[in-house]
């Protein structure tokens, strides 16, 4: 039987890994490569804890020797010099015993931290350091299948990133704490991700507003606009975030826009008129809309008519601005916007990459 601390793993898998780890433990190798399963077993520095307890046993033998000397000294208590030597031996024993207790407590606390971290799917740094990961990645780099590569560069920063995006499974079997790290590989497909935001617009003196209802929440499209992937919000939330990009599993279908055309892709090509495949809805705008952009201190707005007040810390007086129709308004970190029913507050110290917004200027047909 095995105890699963974190992740998903069958008992058969646990037996397989336990056998392979036993083989590694009995060998003189640091890494055991099983190419057929693309599995690598790595000895961890946690073996040093076993050496610690081995040293404690040696110190226990030394303590027994000191006890023997004390026993012999007790038989010669008549002379003063013997009393002094006895006192020194007792002090040595107390110091050594305190060191042993401190060492055991440290190792027990560290083992507890390792198990606690494992229950949260985290590998403790004392078990496997980023430097260890980097060393092993360099060894297995040549075994990676063609047309695939590691999602991070082979450096210390990349090793730290890899630990945050890898899947970790932790089990306890045969007095061994086993960590299974699934490292994702990426292919040569690279897409730009767009968040599709329907924006109501109106014609001149038209009380009704129109907007295009998207079939997806997000659209990922290749640089040449030939291939695309559609995502719902819940699907995109399963992707892993790295400092530079999102890493998504390959379960989503990749479509060719020439074989399967959709409204959202056609709009990126900025046609003169809205494609017939687009679903246009007509509404009456009851209240004003202000939609915050995620990576900017900017709001998309759609209003019939709105008087807003711009208040900035460095300005001597507030500024009154009249808004009509649809557009985007941006403000500095030290400013606020007061609308008739809300306050728009920017995010301070916002760090972001350059994100280019695309607003199609295609004409929406009136019905």
Short mmCIF file of C-alpha atoms in Angstrom, two decimals, residues 5-277:
data_model
loop_
_atom_site.label_atom_id
_atom_site.label_comp_id
_atom_site.label_asym_id
_atom_site.label_seq_id
_atom_site.Cartn_x
_atom_site.Cartn_y
_atom_site.Cartn_z
CA UNK A 5 0.10 13.12 -0.32
CA UNK A 6 -0.59 15.22 -3.43
CA UNK A 7 -1.53 14.78 -7.10
CA UNK A 8 -2.99 11.89 -9.10
CA UNK A 9 -1.26 8.52 -9.33
CA UNK A 10 -2.38 4.87 -9.46
CA UNK A 11 -1.04 2.21 -7.10
CA UNK A 12 0.48 0.41 -10.11
CA UNK A 13 2.43 3.56 -10.97
CA UNK A 14 3.55 3.84 -7.35
CA UNK A 15 4.88 0.27 -7.43
CA UNK A 16 6.72 0.96 -10.69
CA UNK A 17 8.41 4.09 -9.39
CA UNK A 18 9.22 2.46 -6.06
CA UNK A 19 10.97 -0.42 -7.87
CA UNK A 20 12.96 1.95 -10.07
CA UNK A 21 13.96 4.08 -7.10
CA UNK A 22 15.09 0.98 -5.21
CA UNK A 23 17.26 0.09 -8.20
CA UNK A 24 18.72 3.59 -8.16
CA UNK A 25 19.32 3.48 -4.41
CA UNK A 26 21.23 0.19 -4.66
CA UNK A 27 23.41 1.51 -7.48
CA UNK A 28 26.25 3.99 -7.45
CA UNK A 29 24.51 6.25 -9.96
CA UNK A 30 23.03 9.66 -9.23
CA UNK A 31 20.56 9.44 -12.16
CA UNK A 32 18.80 6.36 -13.54
CA UNK A 33 17.40 6.78 -17.06
CA UNK A 34 14.49 4.67 -18.30
CA UNK A 35 14.21 5.89 -21.88
CA UNK A 36 11.15 3.82 -22.84
CA UNK A 37 8.98 5.63 -20.33
CA UNK A 38 10.96 8.90 -20.58
CA UNK A 39 11.40 8.67 -16.83
CA UNK A 40 14.42 9.75 -14.80
CA UNK A 41 14.99 8.80 -11.19
CA UNK A 42 17.25 11.22 -9.34
CA UNK A 43 18.86 10.70 -5.96
CA UNK A 44 18.11 13.61 -3.68
CA UNK A 45 20.29 15.31 -1.12
CA UNK A 46 17.77 14.12 1.43
CA UNK A 47 20.02 11.03 1.78
CA UNK A 48 22.22 13.24 3.92
CA UNK A 49 19.62 12.84 6.67
CA UNK A 50 20.40 9.13 6.80
CA UNK A 51 24.06 10.03 7.22
CA UNK A 52 23.10 12.33 10.08
CA UNK A 53 21.42 9.52 11.99
CA UNK A 54 24.42 7.30 11.24
CA UNK A 55 26.66 9.93 12.83
CA UNK A 56 24.33 10.09 15.82
CA UNK A 57 24.80 6.35 16.33
CA UNK A 58 28.57 6.88 16.28
CA UNK A 59 28.20 9.62 18.87
CA UNK A 60 26.09 7.27 20.97
CA UNK A 61 28.99 4.81 21.00
CA UNK A 62 31.26 7.67 22.08
CA UNK A 63 28.83 8.49 24.90
CA UNK A 64 28.96 4.90 26.09
CA UNK A 65 32.75 5.13 26.20
CA UNK A 66 32.49 8.31 28.28
CA UNK A 67 30.07 6.56 30.64
CA UNK A 68 32.65 3.80 31.03
CA UNK A 69 35.31 6.32 31.94
CA UNK A 70 32.97 7.95 34.44
CA UNK A 71 32.29 4.60 36.02
CA UNK A 72 36.02 3.98 36.42
CA UNK A 73 36.51 7.45 37.90
CA UNK A 74 33.78 6.83 40.45
CA UNK A 75 35.90 4.02 41.85
CA UNK A 76 38.72 6.50 42.55
CA UNK A 77 36.89 9.38 44.25
CA UNK A 78 39.50 9.75 46.99
CA UNK A 79 41.91 11.93 45.06
CA UNK A 80 41.16 15.55 44.09
CA UNK A 81 42.59 15.30 40.58
CA UNK A 82 40.24 12.44 39.85
CA UNK A 83 37.29 14.59 40.90
CA UNK A 84 38.34 17.29 38.42
CA UNK A 85 38.67 14.77 35.60
CA UNK A 86 35.27 13.34 36.48
CA UNK A 87 33.69 16.82 36.30
CA UNK A 88 35.24 17.40 32.87
CA UNK A 89 33.93 14.08 31.60
CA UNK A 90 30.41 14.88 32.82
CA UNK A 91 30.55 18.29 31.10
CA UNK A 92 31.68 16.65 27.86
CA UNK A 93 28.80 14.23 28.10
CA UNK A 94 26.23 17.00 28.64
CA UNK A 95 27.58 19.09 25.74
CA UNK A 96 27.63 16.10 23.40
CA UNK A 97 24.14 15.05 24.48
CA UNK A 98 22.77 18.58 23.85
CA UNK A 99 24.37 18.61 20.40
CA UNK A 100 22.76 15.29 19.59
CA UNK A 101 19.32 16.53 20.70
CA UNK A 102 19.67 19.76 18.69
CA UNK A 103 20.74 17.85 15.61
CA UNK A 104 17.85 15.39 15.87
CA UNK A 105 15.32 18.20 16.44
CA UNK A 106 16.64 20.07 13.40
CA UNK A 107 16.37 17.02 11.17
CA UNK A 108 12.89 16.15 12.46
CA UNK A 109 11.67 19.73 11.90
CA UNK A 110 13.17 19.74 8.41
CA UNK A 111 11.51 16.42 7.60
CA UNK A 112 8.21 17.88 8.79
CA UNK A 113 8.68 20.89 6.52
CA UNK A 114 9.39 18.55 3.59
CA UNK A 115 6.20 16.55 4.21
CA UNK A 116 4.10 19.70 4.74
CA UNK A 117 5.40 21.18 1.50
CA UNK A 118 4.76 17.87 -0.28
CA UNK A 119 1.12 17.91 0.84
CA UNK A 120 0.79 21.22 -0.99
CA UNK A 121 2.45 19.90 -4.14
CA UNK A 122 5.69 21.79 -3.47
CA UNK A 123 9.17 20.27 -3.48
CA UNK A 124 11.21 21.55 -0.54
CA UNK A 125 14.48 23.21 -1.55
CA UNK A 126 16.47 20.79 0.62
CA UNK A 127 15.15 17.87 -1.47
CA UNK A 128 15.66 19.26 -4.95
CA UNK A 129 17.23 22.65 -5.59
CA UNK A 130 16.94 24.68 -8.82
CA UNK A 131 20.63 23.95 -9.36
CA UNK A 132 19.91 20.20 -9.20
CA UNK A 133 17.04 20.59 -11.68
CA UNK A 134 19.24 22.57 -14.06
CA UNK A 135 21.93 19.89 -13.90
CA UNK A 136 19.45 17.11 -14.72
CA UNK A 137 17.75 19.09 -17.51
CA UNK A 138 21.07 19.49 -19.28
CA UNK A 139 21.55 15.72 -19.11
CA UNK A 140 18.15 14.85 -20.59
CA UNK A 141 18.06 17.60 -23.21
CA UNK A 142 19.20 15.23 -25.97
CA UNK A 143 16.40 12.76 -25.16
CA UNK A 144 13.62 15.29 -25.82
CA UNK A 145 11.50 14.30 -28.88
CA UNK A 146 12.01 16.19 -32.11
CA UNK A 147 9.92 19.30 -32.77
CA UNK A 148 9.54 19.79 -29.02
CA UNK A 149 11.53 21.70 -26.46
CA UNK A 150 11.60 22.73 -22.83
CA UNK A 151 9.35 25.67 -21.95
CA UNK A 152 12.15 27.55 -20.17
CA UNK A 153 15.79 28.43 -20.90
CA UNK A 154 18.43 26.27 -19.25
CA UNK A 155 19.49 28.67 -16.52
CA UNK A 156 18.74 29.19 -12.83
CA UNK A 157 15.81 31.53 -13.52
CA UNK A 158 14.37 28.96 -15.93
CA UNK A 159 14.73 26.24 -13.29
CA UNK A 160 12.76 28.35 -10.79
CA UNK A 161 10.05 28.95 -13.41
CA UNK A 162 9.90 25.25 -14.25
CA UNK A 163 9.08 24.33 -10.65
CA UNK A 164 6.08 26.69 -10.76
CA UNK A 165 4.61 25.25 -13.99
CA UNK A 166 5.47 21.55 -13.62
CA UNK A 167 2.92 19.03 -12.31
CA UNK A 168 4.05 17.49 -9.03
CA UNK A 169 2.78 14.21 -7.57
CA UNK A 170 3.98 13.13 -4.13
CA UNK A 171 3.51 9.68 -2.54
CA UNK A 172 4.97 7.76 0.40
CA UNK A 173 5.82 4.09 -0.16
CA UNK A 174 8.32 1.64 1.36
CA UNK A 175 9.65 4.31 3.74
CA UNK A 176 10.44 6.50 0.75
CA UNK A 177 9.00 9.91 -0.11
CA UNK A 178 8.60 9.90 -3.91
CA UNK A 179 8.18 13.06 -5.98
CA UNK A 180 7.00 12.66 -9.56
CA UNK A 181 7.65 15.83 -11.58
CA UNK A 182 5.93 16.06 -14.96
CA UNK A 183 7.79 18.61 -17.05
CA UNK A 184 5.70 20.05 -19.91
CA UNK A 185 7.22 20.22 -23.37
CA UNK A 186 6.16 22.79 -25.95
CA UNK A 187 5.98 22.58 -29.73
CA UNK A 188 6.72 25.21 -32.34
CA UNK A 189 3.20 26.68 -32.38
CA UNK A 190 3.09 30.23 -31.04
CA UNK A 191 -0.13 32.21 -30.76
CA UNK A 192 -1.18 35.71 -29.76
CA UNK A 193 -4.04 35.71 -27.27
CA UNK A 194 -6.90 38.20 -27.52
CA UNK A 195 -9.64 38.83 -24.98
CA UNK A 196 -12.83 39.41 -26.98
CA UNK A 197 -14.83 42.28 -25.48
CA UNK A 198 -18.20 43.07 -27.11
CA UNK A 199 -18.55 46.83 -27.41
CA UNK A 200 -22.00 48.41 -27.96
CA UNK A 201 -22.03 51.14 -30.64
CA UNK A 202 -24.79 53.30 -32.07
CA UNK A 203 -25.43 55.22 -35.26
CA UNK A 204 -26.11 58.95 -35.46
CA UNK A 205 -29.14 59.89 -33.37
CA UNK A 206 -30.01 56.21 -33.04
CA UNK A 207 -31.45 55.25 -29.61
CA UNK A 208 -30.53 51.60 -30.16
CA UNK A 209 -27.07 50.12 -29.73
CA UNK A 210 -25.56 47.18 -31.55
CA UNK A 211 -22.78 44.77 -30.62
CA UNK A 212 -21.29 41.53 -31.89
CA UNK A 213 -21.85 38.59 -29.57
CA UNK A 214 -18.65 36.48 -29.66
CA UNK A 215 -18.82 32.69 -29.66
CA UNK A 216 -15.70 32.49 -27.47
CA UNK A 217 -14.16 34.46 -24.60
CA UNK A 218 -10.58 34.37 -25.92
CA UNK A 219 -9.05 33.91 -29.35
CA UNK A 220 -5.48 32.66 -29.84
CA UNK A 221 -4.22 33.22 -33.37
CA UNK A 222 -0.92 32.53 -35.13
CA UNK A 223 1.28 35.35 -36.41
CA UNK A 224 0.27 34.70 -40.03
CA UNK A 225 -3.44 34.54 -39.05
CA UNK A 226 -3.77 31.07 -40.61
CA UNK A 227 -4.40 29.02 -37.47
CA UNK A 228 -6.42 29.79 -34.38
CA UNK A 229 -7.68 28.29 -31.11
CA UNK A 230 -10.83 29.28 -29.23
CA UNK A 231 -10.92 29.39 -25.43
CA UNK A 232 -13.55 29.81 -22.78
CA UNK A 233 -12.51 31.54 -19.56
CA UNK A 234 -12.56 28.31 -17.56
CA UNK A 235 -10.35 26.62 -20.18
CA UNK A 236 -7.84 29.46 -20.17
CA UNK A 237 -7.67 29.42 -16.37
CA UNK A 238 -6.14 25.93 -16.60
CA UNK A 239 -3.13 27.32 -18.48
CA UNK A 240 0.09 27.97 -16.59
CA UNK A 241 1.47 31.50 -16.49
CA UNK A 242 5.20 32.14 -17.01
CA UNK A 243 6.88 35.57 -16.88
CA UNK A 244 6.64 35.88 -20.68
CA UNK A 245 3.69 33.80 -21.88
CA UNK A 246 0.87 31.42 -21.03
CA UNK A 247 1.51 27.69 -21.31
CA UNK A 248 -1.60 25.73 -22.30
CA UNK A 249 -2.10 21.98 -22.65
CA UNK A 250 -2.55 20.63 -26.16
CA UNK A 251 -6.12 19.47 -25.70
CA UNK A 252 -7.67 22.32 -27.67
CA UNK A 253 -8.19 21.91 -31.43
CA UNK A 254 -6.11 24.08 -33.77
CA UNK A 255 -8.25 25.28 -36.67
CA UNK A 256 -7.25 26.59 -40.09
CA UNK A 257 -9.13 29.79 -40.90
CA UNK A 258 -9.34 28.90 -44.61
CA UNK A 259 -11.06 25.60 -43.81
CA UNK A 260 -13.14 26.82 -40.87
CA UNK A 261 -13.90 30.52 -40.91
CA UNK A 262 -15.35 32.29 -37.89
CA UNK A 263 -16.49 35.85 -37.33
CA UNK A 264 -13.82 36.67 -34.73
CA UNK A 265 -10.90 35.80 -37.02
CA UNK A 266 -12.38 37.72 -39.95
CA UNK A 267 -12.74 40.83 -37.81
CA UNK A 268 -8.98 40.82 -37.13
CA UNK A 269 -8.49 41.22 -40.89
CA UNK A 270 -10.61 44.40 -40.69
CA UNK A 271 -13.16 43.83 -43.45
CA UNK A 272 -15.15 46.80 -44.76
CA UNK A 273 -18.41 45.34 -43.49
CA UNK A 274 -19.22 42.94 -40.71
CA UNK A 275 -19.09 39.33 -42.00
CA UNK A 276 -22.40 37.50 -42.25
CA UNK A 277 -21.11 34.84 -39.85
#
